[in-house]
Amino acid sequence: MYFFLGGDKDKDIQYIKGIGPRNKSLLKRKKINNIHDLLSFYPRDYEDRRNLVKIAQLNSGEFTIKGTITDISKIKKGRLIIINVILQDDTGTISLTFFNQKYLYEVFKLDKEVIASGKVEFNFGRLSMVNPDWSFVDGENKMKINFNRIIPLYPLTEGLTQVKMRGFIFNTLTEFREDIIDPIPEEIRERYDLPSEKLGVIRTHFPKSNAVFHDVKNFQTDFQNRLIFDEIFYLQYYWKKRKANIEATKGIAFEMKRDELIPFISKLPFKFTNAQEKVLQEIFEDMQRPVPMNRLLQGDVGSGKTIVSLIAMLNAHLNGYQSAIMVPTEVLAQQHYLKIKEMLSGHDINIEVLYSKMPKKEMRQIKEDLKAGIVHIIIGTHALFSQDVEFNKLGFAVIDEQHRFGVKQRMDLIGKGVRPDVLVMSATPIPRSIAQTVYGDMDYSVIDEMPAGRKIIETRIVRKDKKIIYDYIKMALERNELIYIVYPLIEETEKIDLLSAKEGVEEFSKIFGAENVGLLHGKMKSREKIQIMAEFSKGKIKILVSTTVIEVGIDVSEATLMVIMNSERFGLSQLHQLRGRVGRSEKHSTCLLYTELKHNKRLNIMANNMDGFKIALEDFKLRGPGDILGTIQSGFPMFKLFNPFLHRDIIEKGRNAVNFIFDNYGSFEHEKLKGINTILDELYGSHDFIEVL
Ligand code: ADP
Ligand code: MG
């Protein structure tokens, strides 16, 4: 991804020594289609095979041994063919057992010296290894690649083995190592102590013989760090370039219409928290600058982000500009619409909502009004991206629940204004240093305080005991409070999941009366969804059974009980989002995590933590950062090696290098940066931010 290949780079990988058509199709499953993919398919872990252990010294665990073959036998057990080899060194013997590799009987020869690595087992006092990696000591490449060194371990797919994979990569490196071209200019490499890309690639696959294993395993050698530097550097470079472009663009210098905002603010049923005040101040300062605002607002579920964005939109309106809020689901769009409309009643502001499944006639009308400037604030889903949505004078764009949208979509909406101010809101709290890496082009605000009076949500893991759930529901109903019951929805099994939600409706209807229970799921028509939500928020339905469509942002303050079925199937941030749907009033709220499992780490974390930042941190540790960073910033190349907990200093280095280039090369279009720019084009593709912003 971060280097060029010269030479015969378009060579079909099936002609690499050892690959062939069959392996080619296996590799394809791992998204390896060409030589470049193969070389940038990095190990996920390593094993130290530099120490040979004497057979007499073996105990249980993974070991590498060397010995001479003293016996070879073949046993048939039904369909199974077992090859057994006895290996001897000057301290003892061990048997190597191979299942279903009949050909080995012909391959092994008495008195040949073999090296083998695998898990040692004790069977009735006899030592053995089952299906170990092995090589003849005079086996040339196989020996060189797999033994007496730190070996790479790759993420595999069925049919591929570590030995095969190592061989493919080794052979590819042998043929192409000299063709790995580094796009980063030499003077930058020298300045920041970076080994060449070529050495980075080679030594990440096959670490130096004297490398410290601990460093290799933790991806902290200079060579691995070079590749990690690339992951950070290109992203930072991209952000810097974008930011420079934004800053060089003329945006709207809004006036602060404080006096005109007061009538609205004074009518709110609460006072802003200090954190909300601070963030509003930051937003207002941005709005007044003649440069487009590009700000990320993070705040835990329920911290009150919506109202902050609404004040900013009102200010835009008072300056004669339209605003747009983009949200990930129809239900949420509708809810925002109703709430905001209510909050703004009595003010002369025209608000509309737009989503793709709405009646065509209505949609056409809204689009016309938007173009004519009759609509002042538009709330919508992805439908707002569509080509034929035109604004009269878009000045302020809000993107809610950012993790559901990709950067490209953000660009599409922004492209619709002259140079609108943009506020991106996210409830997936991540540590600041990481936020700056993944959202590096944006300024950063955080609401780190919850509105006063929020109670702790009692969180209980319920194991297999439905009665506890019925009891809680009963009590909530007696207090005339509302209840969510959520079933997991995983796309591939959508039908089954929907079935279990439907069964849930039956189950709860029988006990609590059908008139009290409603169902909400993703496959319903928008109208039906909206109607159900309205009935629920008015209390006509008391128990809302739902698949995860309610996850994001729904706000019904009378709901005090959240029951999550098969809760082990949800991710931590999802669980946190769901739990945040209750505890929205003075009343005591409860979240029940139902599971059939005996033990689940994620559920324990939920039961012991309320703070979204802490939960996110635990999530990072549990799932690994690559996975999470990937979901946060969809549409971007994934980090393969970067780990924010281990590589903080590389973030710093990457940023310094980018700033150095910015300060010293005069322009990002400098001749020496040609390679970098080409890579950037490949990475971030066709969405040309220079045109958009
Ligand atoms: P989120 O940050 O998750 O989007 P919302 O904006 O939906 O949170 O706010 C959650 C609830 O808290 C809403 O009902 C909102 O009206 C209310 N709220 C917002 N700010 C305050 C505040 N300062 N004091 C009390 N309640 C508030
Ligand atoms: Mg929200």
XYZ file of C-alpha atoms and ligand atoms in Angstrom:
721
model
C 0.000 0.000 0.000
C 2.756 2.400 0.907
C 5.421 1.476 -1.626
C 5.775 1.098 -5.360
C 6.922 -2.002 -7.112
C 9.168 -1.657 -10.081
C 10.211 -4.624 -12.228
C 7.607 -7.053 -13.418
C 5.082 -5.965 -10.823
C 2.083 -7.078 -12.856
C 3.305 -10.627 -12.950
C 0.476 -13.019 -12.148
C 1.050 -14.394 -8.648
C 0.426 -17.935 -9.784
C 3.826 -17.809 -11.466
C 5.602 -17.079 -8.187
C 7.521 -20.175 -7.169
C 5.247 -22.485 -5.172
C 1.922 -20.714 -5.700
C 0.150 -22.063 -8.791
C -3.561 -21.735 -9.620
C -4.914 -23.518 -6.542
C -3.045 -21.406 -4.019
C -3.796 -18.340 -6.066
C -7.489 -18.832 -5.456
C -6.875 -19.486 -1.757
C -4.904 -16.262 -1.512
C -7.708 -14.427 -3.188
C -9.855 -15.227 -0.168
C -7.408 -13.208 1.863
C -7.778 -10.361 -0.650
C -4.315 -11.056 -2.019
C -4.545 -10.489 -5.752
C -1.136 -9.267 -6.771
C 2.476 -9.121 -5.730
C 2.032 -5.881 -3.895
C -0.809 -7.383 -1.827
C 1.342 -10.364 -1.026
C 4.255 -8.280 0.201
C 1.995 -6.089 2.292
C 0.259 -9.043 3.883
C 1.924 -8.654 7.256
C 2.331 -11.173 10.060
C -0.074 -10.968 12.968
C 2.424 -12.545 15.358
C 5.828 -14.231 15.538
C 7.453 -17.284 17.025
C 11.041 -17.518 18.203
C 12.636 -20.629 16.771
C 16.227 -19.709 17.436
C 16.627 -21.966 20.445
C 16.919 -25.686 19.923
C 15.904 -27.750 22.906
C 17.335 -31.145 23.771
C 14.713 -33.869 23.751
C 15.372 -34.784 27.387
C 14.659 -31.198 28.374
C 11.211 -31.009 26.796
C 8.137 -30.331 28.827
C 4.690 -29.254 27.695
C 4.591 -26.226 25.403
C 5.863 -25.247 21.960
C 9.436 -26.261 21.175
C 11.884 -26.748 18.342
C 14.071 -29.841 18.302
C 16.654 -31.456 16.064
C 17.354 -35.155 15.663
C 18.020 -38.095 13.397
C 15.335 -40.416 12.058
C 15.644 -43.883 13.571
C 12.291 -45.372 12.604
C 9.464 -44.743 10.105
C 6.127 -46.540 10.275
C 2.722 -46.391 8.594
C -0.488 -47.306 10.446
C -3.991 -47.597 8.980
C -6.936 -46.944 11.255
C -10.099 -47.181 9.217
C -9.791 -44.401 6.672
C -7.056 -42.685 8.613
C -3.440 -43.095 7.642
C -0.917 -42.255 10.317
C 2.784 -41.811 9.659
C 5.010 -42.123 12.687
C 8.635 -41.062 12.780
C 11.015 -41.534 15.678
C 13.566 -38.796 16.121
C 16.646 -39.165 18.285
C 19.238 -36.749 19.627
C 22.030 -37.386 22.132
C 19.592 -37.130 25.051
C 16.501 -39.111 24.028
C 13.761 -39.865 21.492
C 10.435 -38.367 20.463
C 7.802 -39.509 17.998
C 6.447 -37.221 15.324
C 2.947 -38.153 14.231
C 1.408 -37.046 10.937
C -2.217 -37.622 10.046
C -3.363 -38.122 6.469
C -0.106 -37.204 4.794
C 0.532 -40.566 3.210
C 3.196 -39.217 0.866
C 5.464 -38.521 3.838
C 6.126 -42.237 4.116
C 8.140 -41.961 0.929
C 9.683 -38.619 1.850
C 11.263 -39.478 5.201
C 14.495 -41.462 5.058
C 16.303 -43.262 7.858
C 19.358 -41.449 9.269
C 18.335 -38.104 7.788
C 18.602 -35.143 10.140
C 15.299 -33.365 10.820
C 14.323 -30.198 12.634
C 10.762 -29.992 13.937
C 8.695 -27.480 15.776
C 5.349 -27.935 17.483
C 3.419 -28.620 20.606
C 4.907 -31.312 22.807
C 2.544 -33.899 24.227
C 3.043 -36.721 26.693
C 1.264 -39.977 25.901
C 1.773 -42.687 28.498
C 5.221 -41.316 29.262
C 6.182 -41.059 25.587
C 6.988 -37.717 24.045
C 5.290 -36.770 20.812
C 4.455 -33.943 18.462
C 1.381 -34.097 16.217
C 1.635 -32.590 12.742
C 4.689 -30.452 13.592
C 6.344 -28.045 11.172
C 9.447 -29.816 10.010
C 12.328 -29.717 7.567
C 15.365 -31.764 6.691
C 18.340 -29.909 8.086
C 19.861 -29.925 4.610
C 16.475 -28.919 3.200
C 17.796 -25.550 1.987
C 14.982 -23.008 1.651
C 12.463 -24.792 3.786
C 15.055 -24.923 6.543
C 16.142 -21.351 6.043
C 12.597 -20.000 6.055
C 11.077 -21.920 8.926
C 13.801 -22.664 11.447
C 16.701 -21.156 13.357
C 15.053 -17.760 13.220
C 12.117 -15.709 14.376
C 9.323 -16.840 12.088
C 6.257 -14.844 11.048
C 2.735 -16.120 11.713
C 0.103 -14.967 9.244
C -3.672 -14.787 9.492
C -4.669 -17.778 7.376
C -7.646 -19.262 5.636
C -8.505 -22.943 5.269
C -6.146 -24.722 2.931
C -3.264 -22.368 3.570
C -0.624 -23.247 6.133
C 1.968 -21.099 7.849
C 4.715 -23.023 6.098
C 3.121 -22.439 2.688
C 2.486 -18.771 3.366
C 6.009 -18.214 4.619
C 7.293 -19.881 1.486
C 5.170 -17.711 -0.821
C 6.291 -14.517 0.849
C 9.908 -15.605 0.972
C 9.910 -16.460 -2.730
C 8.185 -13.221 -3.614
C 10.704 -11.261 -1.596
C 13.562 -13.119 -3.234
C 12.277 -12.179 -6.659
C 11.033 -8.650 -5.952
C 12.960 -7.206 -3.012
C 15.048 -4.926 -5.195
C 11.907 -3.550 -6.810
C 10.426 -2.100 -3.626
C 10.546 1.634 -4.152
C 10.222 4.085 -1.286
C 8.044 7.134 -1.995
C 9.350 9.101 0.995
C 12.321 11.331 0.043
C 15.678 10.283 1.436
C 16.246 13.502 3.355
C 12.999 12.942 5.250
C 13.997 9.361 5.982
C 17.351 10.466 7.316
C 15.889 13.232 9.386
C 13.420 10.903 11.090
C 15.676 7.859 11.303
C 13.582 5.669 9.074
C 14.984 2.527 7.495
C 14.190 2.122 3.816
C 10.829 0.727 2.798
C 12.607 -2.287 1.350
C 14.203 -3.207 4.670
C 10.976 -2.414 6.455
C 9.092 -4.952 4.371
C 11.767 -7.635 4.445
C 12.455 -7.413 8.169
C 8.805 -7.267 9.122
C 8.279 -10.589 7.402
C 11.604 -12.091 8.385
C 13.124 -10.317 11.387
C 16.891 -10.005 11.750
C 18.591 -12.975 13.347
C 19.757 -10.943 16.331
C 16.476 -9.081 16.907
C 15.062 -8.905 20.430
C 12.052 -11.199 20.360
C 9.998 -9.102 22.756
C 10.342 -6.090 20.436
C 9.448 -8.131 17.374
C 6.386 -9.609 19.028
C 5.167 -6.178 20.094
C 5.821 -4.662 16.669
C 8.445 -2.327 18.037
C 11.528 -2.937 15.927
C 12.776 -0.089 13.741
C 11.747 -2.060 10.659
C 8.198 -2.705 11.777
C 8.039 0.878 13.000
C 8.916 2.026 9.523
C 5.775 0.387 8.154
C 3.702 1.708 11.042
C 5.143 5.145 10.408
C 3.736 4.885 6.887
C 0.252 4.149 8.194
C 0.362 7.257 10.349
C 2.317 9.484 8.002
C 0.092 9.170 4.948
C -3.029 9.766 6.955
C -1.544 12.804 8.700
C -0.252 14.111 5.406
C -3.693 13.761 3.942
C -5.298 15.562 6.900
C -2.745 18.335 6.792
C -3.269 18.854 3.100
C -7.014 18.932 3.575
C -6.792 21.252 6.500
C -4.519 23.595 4.611
C -7.072 23.607 1.834
C -9.930 24.347 4.175
C -8.017 27.158 5.850
C -7.204 28.663 2.497
C -10.858 28.692 1.533
C -13.152 31.498 2.236
C -15.952 30.413 4.488
C -18.859 32.211 6.042
C -18.113 34.644 8.847
C -21.297 34.341 10.831
C -22.258 37.054 13.232
C -23.071 36.064 16.770
C -26.702 36.932 17.259
C -26.648 36.554 21.024
C -29.593 38.821 21.763
C -31.809 37.064 19.291
C -30.874 33.642 20.675
C -31.822 34.522 24.233
C -35.597 34.139 23.835
C -35.042 30.602 22.673
C -32.427 29.612 25.241
C -34.402 31.052 28.141
C -37.357 28.858 27.228
C -35.358 25.621 27.606
C -36.410 23.518 30.600
C -32.795 23.197 31.784
C -29.545 25.103 32.140
C -26.555 24.142 30.000
C -23.812 22.178 31.686
C -20.393 23.820 31.891
C -19.157 21.423 29.245
C -21.985 22.411 26.889
C -21.216 26.105 27.488
C -17.538 25.550 26.741
C -18.270 23.677 23.530
C -20.814 26.261 22.396
C -18.150 28.902 22.884
C -15.712 26.920 20.723
C -18.328 26.522 18.025
C -19.249 30.191 18.102
C -15.621 31.208 17.729
C -15.322 28.951 14.701
C -18.504 30.320 13.206
C -17.262 33.870 13.384
C -14.018 33.106 11.572
C -14.142 33.584 7.790
C -12.846 30.016 7.371
C -15.105 26.943 7.152
C -15.511 25.260 10.519
C -14.595 21.588 10.592
C -15.118 20.383 14.117
C -15.661 17.046 15.793
C -17.836 17.020 18.887
C -17.515 13.978 21.080
C -19.758 13.372 24.024
C -21.108 10.333 25.746
C -24.628 9.119 25.073
C -27.070 11.547 26.676
C -24.539 14.315 27.262
C -26.706 16.731 25.291
C -25.067 17.192 21.927
C -28.251 17.808 19.970
C -29.208 21.019 21.702
C -25.705 22.393 21.232
C -25.918 21.821 17.497
C -29.387 23.320 17.402
C -28.216 26.590 18.950
C -25.526 26.795 16.297
C -28.084 26.137 13.556
C -30.328 28.841 14.923
C -27.465 31.244 14.759
C -26.891 30.246 11.144
C -30.565 30.875 10.471
C -30.415 34.301 12.084
C -27.596 35.035 9.624
C -29.792 34.041 6.712
C -28.378 30.569 6.066
C -29.923 27.122 5.838
C -28.768 24.216 8.010
C -28.831 20.448 7.560
C -28.593 17.604 10.056
C -27.656 14.244 8.713
C -28.533 11.185 10.821
C -28.069 7.463 10.165
C -31.650 6.177 10.416
C -35.139 7.222 9.393
C -36.507 6.731 12.860
C -33.894 9.046 14.250
C -34.523 11.606 11.544
C -38.183 11.603 12.378
C -37.529 11.853 16.101
C -35.106 14.758 15.722
C -37.606 16.429 13.474
C -40.474 16.196 15.954
C -38.341 17.246 18.920
C -36.734 20.173 17.184
C -40.017 21.285 15.761
C -41.486 21.301 19.232
C -38.547 23.193 20.682
C -38.835 25.804 17.962
C -42.580 26.199 18.087
C -43.512 29.846 18.312
C -40.389 30.806 16.373
C -40.660 31.628 12.739
C -38.547 28.767 11.417
C -39.439 26.197 8.811
C -38.162 22.690 9.526
C -38.521 19.641 7.321
C -37.425 16.035 7.226
C -36.206 14.029 4.247
C -35.611 10.297 3.857
C -35.599 8.014 0.869
C -38.744 6.019 1.617
C -41.014 9.011 2.147
C -43.929 9.602 -0.234
C -42.612 10.839 -3.569
C -44.891 13.827 -3.768
C -43.954 15.067 -0.343
C -40.293 14.573 -1.121
C -40.527 16.528 -4.341
C -42.163 19.402 -2.516
C -39.518 19.482 0.173
C -36.741 19.454 -2.392
C -38.328 22.376 -4.166
C -38.704 24.304 -0.935
C -35.131 23.542 -0.013
C -33.924 24.915 -3.312
C -36.121 27.961 -2.963
C -34.850 28.619 0.550
C -38.277 28.176 2.132
C -36.976 25.341 4.345
C -34.553 26.671 6.945
C -33.475 23.492 8.708
C -33.553 20.103 7.021
C -33.139 16.850 8.880
C -32.403 13.787 6.827
C -30.796 10.447 6.264
C -28.444 9.393 3.466
C -31.127 10.739 1.158
C -29.562 14.166 1.701
C -26.545 12.999 -0.305
C -28.464 12.380 -3.424
C -27.544 14.419 -6.463
C -30.857 16.162 -6.910
C -30.948 17.626 -3.405
C -30.064 21.277 -3.825
C -29.886 23.996 -1.238
C -30.580 27.654 -1.606
C -27.915 28.726 0.836
C -26.506 25.946 2.987
C -24.356 27.479 5.699
C -24.195 24.912 8.456
C -24.085 21.122 8.287
C -24.334 18.772 11.252
C -23.467 15.119 10.963
C -24.819 13.123 13.872
C -23.430 9.767 14.985
C -20.415 10.135 12.738
C -19.276 6.529 13.128
C -22.126 5.482 10.878
C -20.926 7.581 7.980
C -17.742 7.483 5.971
C -15.534 10.441 5.248
C -16.629 10.376 1.636
C -20.257 10.867 2.591
C -19.279 13.781 4.767
C -17.638 15.297 1.711
C -20.701 14.769 -0.422
C -22.896 16.787 1.890
C -20.348 19.524 2.362
C -20.109 19.881 -1.376
C -23.678 21.114 -1.402
C -22.964 24.386 0.377
C -20.802 27.269 -0.704
C -18.366 26.524 2.074
C -20.595 25.535 4.970
C -19.416 25.157 8.549
C -19.411 21.522 9.536
C -20.033 19.993 12.933
C -19.559 16.260 13.254
C -20.985 14.619 16.365
C -20.036 11.244 17.756
C -21.012 9.231 20.787
C -18.245 6.696 20.352
C -15.839 8.281 22.736
C -12.220 7.569 22.002
C -9.077 8.964 23.614
C -7.944 12.306 22.282
C -4.678 11.106 20.768
C -6.518 8.474 18.792
C -9.240 10.884 17.750
C -6.570 13.158 16.357
C -5.209 10.294 14.320
C -8.461 9.114 12.832
C -10.143 12.486 12.521
C -6.971 14.456 12.029
C -8.393 17.167 9.802
C -10.913 18.272 12.376
C -10.735 20.454 15.441
C -11.871 18.634 18.481
C -14.419 19.434 21.191
C -15.665 17.216 23.950
C -18.645 17.323 26.292
C -17.122 15.546 29.257
C -19.911 16.114 31.743
C -23.431 14.741 31.993
C -26.451 16.935 32.750
C -27.002 17.232 36.488
C -29.359 14.814 38.155
C -28.645 11.903 35.838
C -28.885 8.771 37.916
C -26.656 5.768 37.598
C -28.425 3.124 35.535
C -28.656 -0.054 37.579
C -27.129 -2.718 35.324
C -27.702 -6.383 35.977
C -26.586 -9.469 34.098
C -29.445 -11.967 34.052
C -28.438 -15.552 33.377
C -31.147 -17.756 31.890
C -33.727 -16.622 34.455
C -36.612 -15.054 32.518
C -38.622 -14.603 35.699
C -36.338 -11.792 36.825
C -37.100 -10.005 33.577
C -40.848 -10.456 33.959
C -40.646 -9.079 37.502
C -38.809 -5.957 36.419
C -41.278 -5.377 33.580
C -44.184 -5.817 35.925
C -42.791 -3.277 38.367
C -42.093 -0.763 35.625
C -45.638 -1.148 34.305
C -47.038 -0.586 37.779
C -45.136 2.686 37.932
C -46.505 3.521 34.489
C -43.044 3.651 32.932
C -41.924 2.495 29.483
C -39.858 -0.519 28.554
C -37.523 -1.415 25.680
C -36.796 -5.028 24.854
C -34.059 -5.389 22.267
C -33.081 -8.429 20.242
C -29.787 -8.627 18.388
C -29.785 -8.326 14.651
C -26.938 -9.655 12.637
C -27.335 -9.158 8.957
C -26.712 -12.667 7.681
C -29.233 -14.189 10.024
C -31.728 -11.378 9.796
C -34.650 -13.724 9.311
C -33.924 -15.809 12.381
C -33.344 -12.727 14.476
C -36.547 -11.165 13.352
C -38.252 -14.393 14.220
C -36.918 -14.244 17.758
C -38.105 -10.644 18.106
C -41.529 -11.722 16.864
C -41.575 -14.608 19.310
C -40.643 -12.092 21.966
C -43.698 -10.040 21.079
C -45.884 -13.110 21.526
C -44.223 -14.076 24.756
C -44.606 -10.646 26.317
C -48.086 -10.103 24.889
C -49.305 -13.231 26.637
C -48.045 -12.038 29.961
C -48.585 -8.298 29.781
C -51.406 -7.926 27.267
C -51.092 -7.533 23.507
C -52.332 -3.937 23.615
C -49.240 -2.984 25.628
C -46.673 -4.490 23.270
C -45.391 -3.175 19.942
C -42.749 -4.353 17.476
C -40.181 -2.253 15.666
C -37.762 -3.724 13.136
C -35.643 -2.653 10.200
C -37.766 -4.244 7.502
C -40.874 -2.222 8.391
C -42.118 0.622 6.217
C -41.022 4.047 7.433
C -44.566 5.072 8.141
C -45.101 2.054 10.363
C -41.862 2.651 12.199
C -42.665 6.248 12.814
C -46.141 5.406 14.006
C -44.899 2.780 16.445
C -42.296 5.163 17.834
C -44.937 7.850 18.274
C -47.256 5.458 20.089
C -44.437 4.389 22.332
C -43.337 7.881 23.239
C -46.924 8.830 24.023
C -47.219 5.745 26.261
C -49.946 4.107 24.194
C -47.598 1.166 23.826
C -45.710 0.413 27.022
C -43.341 -2.289 25.858
C -41.396 -1.780 22.656
C -39.846 -4.967 21.319
C -37.254 -4.142 18.746
C -34.254 -5.227 16.737
C -31.328 -2.842 16.983
C -32.955 -0.097 14.925
C -33.415 1.856 18.154
C -29.751 1.790 18.900
C -28.792 5.230 17.830
C -29.994 8.396 19.482
C -33.601 7.570 20.299
C -34.846 9.760 23.122
C -37.986 8.805 25.048
C -37.447 10.084 28.555
C -40.288 8.083 30.158
C -38.510 4.813 29.347
C -36.806 3.424 32.434
C -36.201 -0.236 31.675
C -33.941 -1.585 28.948
C -33.897 -5.341 28.492
C -31.256 -6.613 26.079
C -31.808 -10.201 24.967
C -28.855 -12.409 23.988
C -26.772 -9.491 25.055
C -23.504 -11.347 24.495
C -24.050 -10.887 20.784
C -23.701 -7.109 20.928
C -20.476 -5.144 20.860
C -19.566 -2.992 23.825
C -20.235 0.337 22.225
C -23.604 -0.927 20.998
C -24.510 -2.072 24.495
C -23.484 1.278 25.870
C -25.571 3.090 23.271
C -28.552 0.903 24.056
C -28.272 1.388 27.770
C -28.120 5.122 27.163
C -31.727 4.979 25.927
C -32.873 4.847 29.545
C -31.862 6.980 32.506
C -33.063 10.079 30.708
C -35.173 11.491 33.495
C -35.129 11.867 37.279
C -36.531 8.364 37.669
C -34.454 5.343 38.556
C -33.607 3.260 35.475
C -32.469 -0.302 34.967
C -30.698 -2.190 32.209
C -30.965 -5.977 32.176
C -28.420 -7.901 30.128
C -29.944 -11.286 29.412
C -27.637 -14.105 28.391
C -27.529 -17.864 28.275
C -23.773 -17.848 28.733
C -22.101 -18.520 32.047
C -19.480 -15.873 31.622
C -18.823 -12.982 29.271
C -16.152 -10.314 29.647
C -18.035 -7.639 27.793
C -21.110 -7.969 29.959
C -18.986 -7.674 33.091
C -17.423 -4.500 31.764
C -20.907 -3.102 31.149
C -22.121 -4.010 34.615
C -19.142 -2.267 36.194
C -18.821 0.887 34.088
C -21.102 3.786 33.258
C -18.594 6.051 31.562
C -18.489 5.692 27.792
C -14.835 6.688 27.588
C -13.832 3.938 29.993
C -15.948 1.400 28.147
C -14.407 2.411 24.843
C -10.955 1.948 26.304
C -11.814 -1.530 27.548
C -13.225 -2.271 24.119
C -9.938 -1.274 22.507
C -8.118 -3.677 24.761
C -10.539 -6.508 24.147
C -11.032 -6.266 20.408
C -7.776 -4.804 19.302
C -7.500 -1.331 17.865
C -7.408 -2.181 14.169
C -10.899 -3.507 14.285
C -12.303 -0.535 16.131
C -10.466 2.125 14.199
C -11.841 0.460 11.091
C -15.427 0.799 12.260
C -14.982 4.337 13.459
C -13.645 5.594 10.201
C -15.289 3.575 7.478
C -14.087 4.023 3.949
C -10.497 4.514 4.974
C -7.600 2.112 4.624
C -7.405 0.060 7.781
C -4.467 0.223 10.065
C -2.744 -3.102 9.758
C 0.039 -2.719 12.269
C -0.592 0.496 14.166
C -1.701 0.076 17.758
C -2.478 3.340 19.568
C -1.421 1.879 22.894
C 1.996 0.784 21.707
C 2.836 3.355 19.065
C 2.029 6.724 20.519
C 5.508 8.049 19.714
C 5.029 7.197 16.051
C 1.952 9.413 15.886
C 4.190 12.224 17.089
C 6.916 11.392 14.581
C 4.447 11.181 11.717
C 2.971 14.523 12.586
C 6.404 16.125 12.911
C 7.450 14.807 9.528
C 4.324 16.185 7.902
C 4.823 19.571 9.550
C 8.433 19.614 8.428
C 7.375 19.000 4.850
C 4.693 21.653 5.112
C 7.126 24.229 6.488
C 10.093 23.437 4.236
C 8.888 22.316 0.837
C 6.788 25.375 0.143
C 4.008 23.341 -1.412
C 2.514 19.888 -1.189
C 2.983 19.722 -4.927
C 6.791 19.896 -4.670
C 8.659 17.633 -7.108
C 10.111 15.540 -4.273
C 6.631 14.744 -3.006
C 5.423 13.245 -6.243
C 5.643 9.670 -4.965
C 3.790 10.511 -1.781
C 1.041 12.251 -3.714
C 0.623 9.293 -6.031
C 0.218 6.931 -3.089
C -2.247 9.357 -1.552
C -4.294 9.355 -4.726
C -4.397 5.579 -4.670
C -5.391 5.497 -1.018
C -8.049 8.133 -0.900
C -9.056 7.711 -4.454
C -11.392 9.767 -6.444
C -12.949 12.070 -3.910
C -11.022 15.149 -4.692
C -11.178 17.262 -1.610
C -9.496 20.157 -3.297
C -12.532 20.575 -5.473
C -15.006 19.912 -2.712
C -13.681 22.277 -0.113
P -26.829 12.898 22.925
O -25.598 13.640 23.307
O -26.724 11.445 23.245
O -27.249 13.151 21.514
P -29.227 14.297 23.539
O -28.810 15.506 22.836
O -30.208 13.415 22.873
O -27.959 13.436 23.910
O -29.719 14.693 24.993
C -30.273 13.780 25.873
C -31.379 14.414 26.679
O -30.848 15.322 27.631
C -32.368 15.197 25.843
O -33.660 14.884 26.289
C -32.023 16.643 26.129
O -33.134 17.471 26.005
C -31.517 16.588 27.546
N -30.548 17.634 27.912
C -29.631 18.199 27.101
N -28.890 19.088 27.785
C -29.338 19.092 29.061
C -28.962 19.787 30.253
N -27.985 20.688 30.267
N -29.642 19.505 31.389
C -30.633 18.606 31.387
N -31.033 17.915 30.305
C -30.397 18.144 29.150
Mg -27.670 12.225 19.817
